[in-house]
Amino acid sequence: TQKADCFRKTIHFKIGKELQQYSFTIKDSISEKVFMNLMISSKGKVVLEKVQSSENCKLQLPELDSLLLLSVQNLPVIYPAIKRGIPVTTKYRLPIIIELKE
């Protein structure tokens, strides 16, 4: 739907912009997809439930999880999903592409 596309684009943009503020030091180039499991409460609060990333990503970017958590905490309150006229809690799996060169 149009609302879902808008939500996806906005959340990708906000988290991407937040991550671009940081500089990372790595040994090898990284080109990986990291997944963030998010929960949006019926009140519009976004909570990071889990970050899924490879061992290589965890070794080279040990601070990534905490930076993703911080970026989620900095998100504005979001309008929650509505079912039958009632705000409901929603889960969302957000893929983030990490591209870093040595």
C-alpha positions as YAML, in Angstrom:
chain: A
units: angstrom
residues:
- id: 1
  name: THR
  ca: [0.00, 0.00, 0.00]
- id: 2
  name: GLN
  ca: [0.99, 3.63, -0.34]
- id: 3
  name: LYS
  ca: [1.17, 4.14, 3.44]
- id: 4
  name: ALA
  ca: [3.44, 1.10, 3.89]
- id: 5
  name: ASP
  ca: [5.78, 2.34, 1.13]
- id: 6
  name: CYS
  ca: [5.92, 5.80, 2.71]
- id: 7
  name: PHE
  ca: [6.66, 4.26, 6.12]
- id: 8
  name: ARG
  ca: [9.42, 2.04, 4.69]
- id: 9
  name: LYS
  ca: [11.09, 4.89, 2.78]
- id: 10
  name: THR
  ca: [10.90, 7.29, 5.72]
- id: 11
  name: ILE
  ca: [12.30, 4.86, 8.30]
- id: 12
  name: HIS
  ca: [15.12, 3.78, 5.93]
- id: 13
  name: PHE
  ca: [15.99, 7.42, 5.29]
- id: 14
  name: LYS
  ca: [15.98, 8.44, 8.97]
- id: 15
  name: ILE
  ca: [18.07, 5.47, 10.16]
- id: 16
  name: GLY
  ca: [20.45, 5.77, 7.19]
- id: 17
  name: LYS
  ca: [20.96, 9.47, 7.84]
- id: 18
  name: GLU
  ca: [21.63, 8.75, 11.53]
- id: 19
  name: LEU
  ca: [24.25, 6.07, 10.72]
- id: 20
  name: GLN
  ca: [26.05, 8.31, 8.20]
- id: 21
  name: GLN
  ca: [27.06, 10.62, 11.05]
- id: 22
  name: TYR
  ca: [29.53, 8.01, 12.30]
- id: 23
  name: SER
  ca: [32.87, 6.94, 10.87]
- id: 24
  name: PHE
  ca: [33.93, 3.32, 11.15]
- id: 25
  name: THR
  ca: [37.40, 1.79, 11.12]
- id: 26
  name: ILE
  ca: [37.49, -1.65, 9.50]
- id: 27
  name: LYS
  ca: [40.14, -4.16, 8.41]
- id: 28
  name: ASP
  ca: [38.32, -5.56, 5.38]
- id: 29
  name: SER
  ca: [35.62, -4.16, 3.14]
- id: 30
  name: ILE
  ca: [32.09, -5.02, 4.21]
- id: 31
  name: SER
  ca: [29.09, -5.45, 1.94]
- id: 32
  name: GLU
  ca: [26.33, -7.09, 3.95]
- id: 33
  name: LYS
  ca: [22.67, -6.94, 4.81]
- id: 34
  name: VAL
  ca: [21.78, -6.48, 8.49]
- id: 35
  name: PHE
  ca: [18.22, -6.99, 9.71]
- id: 36
  name: MET
  ca: [16.58, -4.93, 12.43]
- id: 37
  name: ASN
  ca: [13.46, -6.39, 14.06]
- id: 38
  name: LEU
  ca: [11.34, -3.43, 15.12]
- id: 39
  name: MET
  ca: [8.11, -3.21, 17.07]
- id: 40
  name: ILE
  ca: [5.87, -0.18, 16.66]
- id: 41
  name: SER
  ca: [3.51, 0.07, 19.64]
- id: 42
  name: SER
  ca: [-0.13, 1.06, 19.37]
- id: 43
  name: LYS
  ca: [1.01, 4.43, 20.78]
- id: 44
  name: GLY
  ca: [3.57, 4.90, 17.93]
- id: 45
  name: LYS
  ca: [6.75, 4.20, 19.95]
- id: 46
  name: VAL
  ca: [9.42, 2.30, 17.98]
- id: 47
  name: VAL
  ca: [11.41, -0.38, 19.85]
- id: 48
  name: LEU
  ca: [14.42, -2.28, 18.49]
- id: 49
  name: GLU
  ca: [13.84, -5.91, 19.46]
- id: 50
  name: LYS
  ca: [16.79, -7.57, 17.73]
- id: 51
  name: VAL
  ca: [19.64, -6.97, 15.28]
- id: 52
  name: GLN
  ca: [20.66, -9.86, 13.02]
- id: 53
  name: SER
  ca: [24.09, -9.60, 11.44]
- id: 54
  name: SER
  ca: [26.91, -11.92, 10.39]
- id: 55
  name: GLU
  ca: [29.84, -12.81, 12.64]
- id: 56
  name: ASN
  ca: [32.14, -10.82, 10.33]
- id: 57
  name: CYS
  ca: [29.96, -7.74, 10.75]
- id: 58
  name: LYS
  ca: [29.88, -8.19, 14.55]
- id: 59
  name: LEU
  ca: [33.69, -8.55, 14.68]
- id: 60
  name: GLN
  ca: [34.45, -5.55, 12.48]
- id: 61
  name: LEU
  ca: [31.64, -3.30, 13.76]
- id: 62
  name: PRO
  ca: [31.10, -4.20, 17.42]
- id: 63
  name: GLU
  ca: [29.44, -0.80, 18.00]
- id: 64
  name: LEU
  ca: [26.84, -1.28, 15.23]
- id: 65
  name: ASP
  ca: [24.09, -2.71, 17.49]
- id: 66
  name: SER
  ca: [24.31, 0.19, 19.93]
- id: 67
  name: LEU
  ca: [24.35, 2.75, 17.07]
- id: 68
  name: LEU
  ca: [21.27, 1.13, 15.53]
- id: 69
  name: LEU
  ca: [19.56, 1.23, 18.93]
- id: 70
  name: LEU
  ca: [20.43, 4.92, 19.25]
- id: 71
  name: SER
  ca: [19.13, 5.65, 15.75]
- id: 72
  name: VAL
  ca: [15.81, 3.94, 16.61]
- id: 73
  name: GLN
  ca: [15.56, 5.88, 19.87]
- id: 74
  name: ASN
  ca: [16.01, 9.11, 17.88]
- id: 75
  name: LEU
  ca: [13.08, 8.32, 15.57]
- id: 76
  name: PRO
  ca: [10.03, 10.52, 16.02]
- id: 77
  name: VAL
  ca: [6.78, 8.98, 17.27]
- id: 78
  name: ILE
  ca: [5.15, 7.18, 14.34]
- id: 79
  name: TYR
  ca: [1.46, 6.86, 13.60]
- id: 80
  name: PRO
  ca: [0.63, 3.25, 14.53]
- id: 81
  name: ALA
  ca: [-1.05, 0.78, 12.20]
- id: 82
  name: ILE
  ca: [-4.84, 0.86, 12.35]
- id: 83
  name: LYS
  ca: [-7.08, -2.22, 12.21]
- id: 84
  name: ARG
  ca: [-10.85, -1.77, 12.31]
- id: 85
  name: GLY
  ca: [-10.33, 1.81, 13.48]
- id: 86
  name: ILE
  ca: [-8.14, 0.79, 16.45]
- id: 87
  name: PRO
  ca: [-4.37, 1.50, 16.74]
- id: 88
  name: VAL
  ca: [-2.46, -1.81, 16.93]
- id: 89
  name: THR
  ca: [1.10, -2.93, 17.66]
- id: 90
  name: THR
  ca: [3.02, -3.92, 14.52]
- id: 91
  name: LYS
  ca: [6.29, -5.78, 13.97]
- id: 92
  name: TYR
  ca: [8.58, -4.80, 11.11]
- id: 93
  name: ARG
  ca: [11.78, -6.38, 9.80]
- id: 94
  name: LEU
  ca: [13.99, -3.66, 8.37]
- id: 95
  name: PRO
  ca: [16.89, -4.65, 6.09]
- id: 96
  name: ILE
  ca: [19.90, -2.31, 6.24]
- id: 97
  name: ILE
  ca: [22.68, -2.62, 3.67]
- id: 98
  name: ILE
  ca: [26.13, -1.98, 5.13]
- id: 99
  name: GLU
  ca: [28.71, -1.01, 2.49]
- id: 100
  name: LEU
  ca: [32.11, -0.01, 3.86]
- id: 101
  name: LYS
  ca: [35.45, 0.07, 2.04]
- id: 102
  name: GLU
  ca: [38.86, -0.32, 3.68]
...
